Each structure stands twice: as structure tokens, then as C-alpha cells.
Amino acid sequence: MDPLAARVVSEHMLEGDARLTVIGCGTMGEAIVAGILRAGEIRPGQISATTRRRANAERLAKRYGIETSTDNLAAMRAGDCVILCLKPQTIVELLEDDEVREALRQKLVISIAAGITVERLEAWLPESRAVRAMPNTPALIGRGMTVLARGASVQDAELELATRIFESVGAVLELDRRHMDAVTSLNGSGPAFAYVMLEAMVDGGVMMGLPRDAALKIASQVFS
């Protein structure tokens, strides 16, 4: 195992003073932070996160006890493992920058941006270890499904770290990168189809005379 892998992987997820950085800590980023802390494998002091607005950064710091800022570059420099929780158009702007490439050099970089392939991540960050992750919205309640695809330079220990991060918000599966477009459609959109079915079941119960709150409780249990 090389020094990077040894530093970021241990019995307690991150060794010693190694740091996890979440860039763009919005809804999904916060779910990941909350899940990791809930799992108890990492201390709040080992996590840093960035947001676009200072008020949101202050809220996250107060709620979770983590270090927060609005400075993406400084946060990436300080992190050993960096999770990019950004929209596709934002990640393009961020990674086409030499200072960013240098800040992420030799680090494990996990991207959850839909449509951004492992190949593109490797092209932008040729000296980083790239993993593409496709989580879905049930991660917000710890019942998500995340599919991982690793870049060519990612070692098993580093993939194990990525796996453990996302296991804190649900189930995890590794697949070859060629499957990720299908994963995006099925895993990313799948919950929406379930919500449509749930709504239809509730409406059907109401049409048969059930109170809506009772119909919702009964139908929801089917999906639990």
C-alpha cells in the first residue's frame, strides 16, 4: 500500500489527522457528512466543507462541529480525500484550473456529478485518484443506493474508503465505468418512479374511501 492509501484508510476510516473535504456541501453533501458522523468512524475535526454562501457554511459548522468555508481551493489543499458534490457545469469550471489540479495531486477525488465520466475526471486530474459515485436521494435518510466506478490508478484500499463513506448513507455497489450511464438513469431516477407509484396508491385508497393520511401510511409501509 502506498503512503496515500495508508494515510486515508484505517480501522477508523481516516488515519490520524487525515482530513475529508466536501466541496459544495449542499443537500447531498450534508447527507454524506451527517451519515459519516452518525457512523462514528471519523471525528468532526477531520471534516471540512465548503458552500457558496457564508451563512450556509456557518450553519453547517454550528450543526456538525466541522470546519467550513467558502474557499474551495484552500479546502482542497487541506484535504486528503476530496468529495466533489457539485453540479456538472460547476465541476467543469472548477477542474479546468492548474491550481486546482495541483491542490488535488496524488489525492483520492470522488465526484458525484451526474454525467461526468471517469475518463473526464482522469483527463482533468491526471495525477489524482478518481472515483465516480452515483448516489440517489434516499441517502438523505440513510437508505440510499450508491454505485461506484474507479479510475485506473485507484487502489483497492482507496476504493474501500469510498465504499465506507457511502455505506454511511445506504448500500454500495462497484461496477465497471461502462455501466454508469445506465446507473444514472436507474439509480438516479428510480426513486422518482417509486414516488409516482406511491402517490397513485394513495390516490386509489382515497377513491375507495380511506382518509388520505391513513392511505399514505398504509402505502408508505409497502415501500419500507
Short mmCIF file of C-alpha atoms in Angstrom, two decimals:
data_model
loop_
_atom_site.label_atom_id
_atom_site.label_comp_id
_atom_site.label_asym_id
_atom_site.label_seq_id
_atom_site.Cartn_x
_atom_site.Cartn_y
_atom_site.Cartn_z
CA MET A 1 0.00 0.00 0.00
CA ASP A 2 1.47 3.40 -0.91
CA PRO A 3 1.69 6.32 1.57
CA LEU A 4 -1.53 7.94 0.32
CA ALA A 5 -3.56 4.77 0.76
CA ALA A 6 -2.06 4.16 4.19
CA ARG A 7 -2.92 7.68 5.26
CA VAL A 8 -6.56 7.70 4.19
CA VAL A 9 -7.56 4.14 5.10
CA SER A 10 -7.58 2.65 8.57
CA GLU A 11 -9.81 0.87 11.02
CA HIS A 12 -11.47 4.23 11.68
CA MET A 13 -11.84 5.28 8.02
CA LEU A 14 -9.27 8.09 8.17
CA GLU A 15 -5.89 7.65 9.83
CA GLY A 16 -4.64 10.09 12.46
CA ASP A 17 -5.11 13.68 11.35
CA ALA A 18 -6.07 12.85 7.74
CA ARG A 19 -8.89 15.04 6.50
CA LEU A 20 -12.01 14.57 4.41
CA THR A 21 -13.10 17.60 2.37
CA VAL A 22 -16.58 18.02 0.89
CA ILE A 23 -16.67 20.63 -1.87
CA GLY A 24 -20.14 22.04 -2.48
CA CYS A 25 -21.82 20.85 0.69
CA GLY A 26 -25.45 21.24 -0.34
CA THR A 27 -28.24 18.73 0.23
CA MET A 28 -26.31 15.60 -0.78
CA GLY A 29 -23.04 16.79 0.68
CA GLU A 30 -24.70 17.44 4.02
CA ALA A 31 -26.32 13.99 3.91
CA ILE A 32 -22.87 12.45 3.45
CA VAL A 33 -21.37 14.47 6.30
CA ALA A 34 -24.26 13.57 8.60
CA GLY A 35 -24.00 9.89 7.66
CA ILE A 36 -20.26 9.71 8.27
CA LEU A 37 -20.57 11.36 11.66
CA ARG A 38 -23.52 9.15 12.56
CA ALA A 39 -21.42 6.09 11.74
CA GLY A 40 -18.86 7.31 14.28
CA GLU A 41 -15.80 6.42 12.19
CA ILE A 42 -14.47 9.95 11.82
CA ARG A 43 -14.25 12.95 14.12
CA PRO A 44 -15.88 16.27 13.21
CA GLY A 45 -12.44 17.86 13.40
CA GLN A 46 -11.30 15.73 10.45
CA ILE A 47 -14.01 17.08 8.13
CA SER A 48 -14.02 20.32 6.20
CA ALA A 49 -16.72 21.52 3.83
CA THR A 50 -17.37 24.42 1.50
CA THR A 51 -20.54 26.18 0.44
CA ARG A 52 -21.29 29.07 -1.89
CA ARG A 53 -22.86 31.19 0.85
CA ARG A 54 -21.19 32.07 4.13
CA ALA A 55 -24.48 31.73 6.03
CA ASN A 56 -24.75 28.10 4.97
CA ALA A 57 -21.13 27.47 5.96
CA GLU A 58 -21.81 28.90 9.41
CA ARG A 59 -24.95 26.77 9.78
CA LEU A 60 -23.06 23.57 8.93
CA ALA A 61 -20.23 24.43 11.30
CA LYS A 62 -22.65 25.03 14.13
CA ARG A 63 -24.73 21.93 13.46
CA TYR A 64 -21.94 19.38 12.92
CA GLY A 65 -18.87 20.92 14.52
CA ILE A 66 -16.89 20.72 11.27
CA GLU A 67 -14.62 23.28 9.64
CA THR A 68 -16.40 25.20 6.89
CA SER A 69 -15.59 27.98 4.45
CA THR A 70 -16.43 29.39 1.03
CA ASP A 71 -12.86 28.86 -0.26
CA ASN A 72 -12.81 25.74 -2.44
CA LEU A 73 -9.11 25.92 -3.28
CA ALA A 74 -7.93 26.22 0.32
CA ALA A 75 -10.22 23.37 1.39
CA MET A 76 -8.95 21.10 -1.38
CA ARG A 77 -5.35 21.84 -0.41
CA ALA A 78 -6.09 20.86 3.19
CA GLY A 79 -7.95 17.61 2.37
CA ASP A 80 -6.52 14.12 1.87
CA CYS A 81 -9.73 12.74 0.35
CA VAL A 82 -11.94 15.21 -1.52
CA ILE A 83 -15.59 14.67 -2.44
CA LEU A 84 -16.91 16.91 -5.20
CA CYS A 85 -20.63 17.42 -4.59
CA LEU A 86 -21.14 19.79 -7.48
CA LYS A 87 -23.41 20.21 -10.47
CA PRO A 88 -21.84 19.14 -13.79
CA GLN A 89 -21.45 22.68 -15.13
CA THR A 90 -19.81 23.80 -11.89
CA ILE A 91 -17.35 20.93 -11.78
CA VAL A 92 -16.20 21.73 -15.32
CA GLU A 93 -15.39 25.30 -14.29
CA LEU A 94 -13.64 24.13 -11.13
CA LEU A 95 -11.38 21.41 -12.54
CA GLU A 96 -10.12 23.29 -15.60
CA ASP A 97 -7.67 25.16 -13.39
CA ASP A 98 -3.99 24.44 -12.82
CA GLU A 99 -4.11 25.48 -9.16
CA VAL A 100 -6.94 23.05 -8.54
CA ARG A 101 -5.05 20.25 -10.29
CA GLU A 102 -2.07 20.90 -8.08
CA ALA A 103 -4.24 21.04 -4.94
CA LEU A 104 -5.72 17.62 -5.80
CA ARG A 105 -2.48 15.97 -6.97
CA GLN A 106 -1.96 12.47 -5.53
CA LYS A 107 -5.27 12.65 -3.64
CA LEU A 108 -8.38 10.48 -3.76
CA VAL A 109 -11.06 12.54 -5.54
CA ILE A 110 -14.67 11.33 -5.53
CA SER A 111 -17.18 13.04 -7.82
CA ILE A 112 -20.96 12.68 -7.56
CA ALA A 113 -21.62 14.97 -10.54
CA ALA A 114 -24.12 13.32 -12.91
CA GLY A 115 -22.82 12.83 -16.43
CA ILE A 116 -19.17 13.48 -15.59
CA THR A 117 -17.38 10.29 -16.60
CA VAL A 118 -14.34 8.71 -15.02
CA GLU A 119 -12.48 9.40 -18.27
CA ARG A 120 -13.17 13.13 -17.98
CA LEU A 121 -12.09 13.17 -14.34
CA GLU A 122 -8.85 11.41 -15.24
CA ALA A 123 -8.22 13.85 -18.09
CA TRP A 124 -8.72 16.84 -15.82
CA LEU A 125 -6.83 15.31 -12.89
CA PRO A 126 -4.16 13.02 -14.38
CA GLU A 127 -2.19 12.86 -11.11
CA SER A 128 -5.19 12.23 -8.83
CA ARG A 129 -7.06 9.01 -7.98
CA ALA A 130 -10.56 9.47 -9.43
CA VAL A 131 -13.75 7.70 -8.38
CA ARG A 132 -17.16 8.43 -9.84
CA ALA A 133 -20.07 7.93 -7.43
CA MET A 134 -23.77 7.88 -8.29
CA PRO A 135 -25.86 8.16 -5.09
CA ASN A 136 -29.61 8.74 -5.01
CA THR A 137 -31.95 10.85 -2.89
CA PRO A 138 -32.85 8.19 -0.26
CA ALA A 139 -29.30 8.82 1.01
CA LEU A 140 -30.87 11.81 2.75
CA ILE A 141 -32.48 9.40 5.23
CA GLY A 142 -29.66 6.85 5.26
CA ARG A 143 -31.41 4.45 2.87
CA GLY A 144 -29.69 5.33 -0.37
CA MET A 145 -28.00 3.31 -3.09
CA THR A 146 -24.61 4.42 -4.40
CA VAL A 147 -22.76 2.89 -7.35
CA LEU A 148 -19.02 3.48 -7.65
CA ALA A 149 -16.72 3.32 -10.68
CA ARG A 150 -13.00 3.63 -10.11
CA GLY A 151 -10.32 5.22 -12.22
CA ALA A 152 -7.34 3.21 -13.44
CA SER A 153 -4.98 4.38 -10.67
CA VAL A 154 -7.36 3.81 -7.74
CA GLN A 155 -6.14 1.10 -5.38
CA ASP A 156 -8.38 -1.37 -3.57
CA ALA A 157 -7.77 0.35 -0.23
CA GLU A 158 -8.85 3.69 -1.68
CA LEU A 159 -11.98 2.18 -3.17
CA GLU A 160 -12.67 0.67 0.25
CA LEU A 161 -12.54 4.17 1.73
CA ALA A 162 -15.03 5.44 -0.87
CA THR A 163 -17.24 2.44 -0.14
CA ARG A 164 -17.21 3.07 3.59
CA ILE A 165 -18.05 6.75 3.08
CA PHE A 166 -21.18 5.94 1.09
CA GLU A 167 -22.15 2.96 3.23
CA SER A 168 -22.85 5.57 5.90
CA VAL A 169 -25.88 6.65 3.81
CA GLY A 170 -27.02 3.28 2.43
CA ALA A 171 -25.94 0.39 0.23
CA VAL A 172 -22.94 0.50 -2.13
CA LEU A 173 -22.02 -1.40 -5.29
CA GLU A 174 -18.95 -1.15 -7.52
CA LEU A 175 -19.42 -1.51 -11.28
CA ASP A 176 -17.27 -1.00 -14.33
CA ARG A 177 -17.30 2.55 -15.64
CA ARG A 178 -19.12 1.49 -18.82
CA HIS A 179 -22.29 0.89 -16.82
CA MET A 180 -22.53 4.33 -15.23
CA ASP A 181 -24.88 5.93 -17.77
CA ALA A 182 -27.40 3.16 -17.15
CA VAL A 183 -26.80 3.51 -13.41
CA THR A 184 -27.56 7.23 -13.61
CA SER A 185 -30.90 6.50 -15.25
CA LEU A 186 -31.91 3.62 -12.98
CA ASN A 187 -30.42 4.66 -9.65
CA GLY A 188 -30.78 8.40 -10.02
CA SER A 189 -34.32 8.40 -11.43
CA GLY A 190 -35.57 5.20 -9.80
CA PRO A 191 -36.82 6.85 -6.58
CA ALA A 192 -38.98 9.23 -8.64
CA PHE A 193 -40.82 6.26 -10.18
CA ALA A 194 -41.37 4.87 -6.70
CA TYR A 195 -42.84 8.21 -5.59
CA VAL A 196 -45.23 8.16 -8.58
CA MET A 197 -46.36 4.65 -7.64
CA LEU A 198 -46.79 5.68 -4.02
CA GLU A 199 -48.87 8.70 -4.98
CA ALA A 200 -51.06 6.55 -7.24
CA MET A 201 -51.60 4.02 -4.45
CA VAL A 202 -52.57 6.77 -2.02
CA ASP A 203 -54.98 8.30 -4.53
CA GLY A 204 -56.51 4.88 -5.11
CA GLY A 205 -57.02 4.39 -1.38
CA VAL A 206 -58.69 7.80 -1.08
CA MET A 207 -61.00 6.95 -4.01
CA MET A 208 -62.07 3.84 -2.10
CA GLY A 209 -62.95 5.92 0.94
CA LEU A 210 -59.81 5.95 3.08
CA PRO A 211 -58.67 9.15 4.79
CA ARG A 212 -55.61 10.46 2.93
CA ASP A 213 -53.33 10.29 5.96
CA ALA A 214 -54.31 6.65 6.55
CA ALA A 215 -53.85 5.80 2.85
CA LEU A 216 -50.41 7.42 2.90
CA LYS A 217 -49.33 5.49 5.98
CA ILE A 218 -50.53 2.17 4.54
CA ALA A 219 -48.99 2.74 1.11
CA SER A 220 -45.71 4.02 2.55
CA GLN A 221 -45.29 0.84 4.56
CA VAL A 222 -45.32 -1.16 1.33
CA PHE A 223 -42.07 0.60 0.34
CA SER A 224 -40.39 0.46 3.74
#
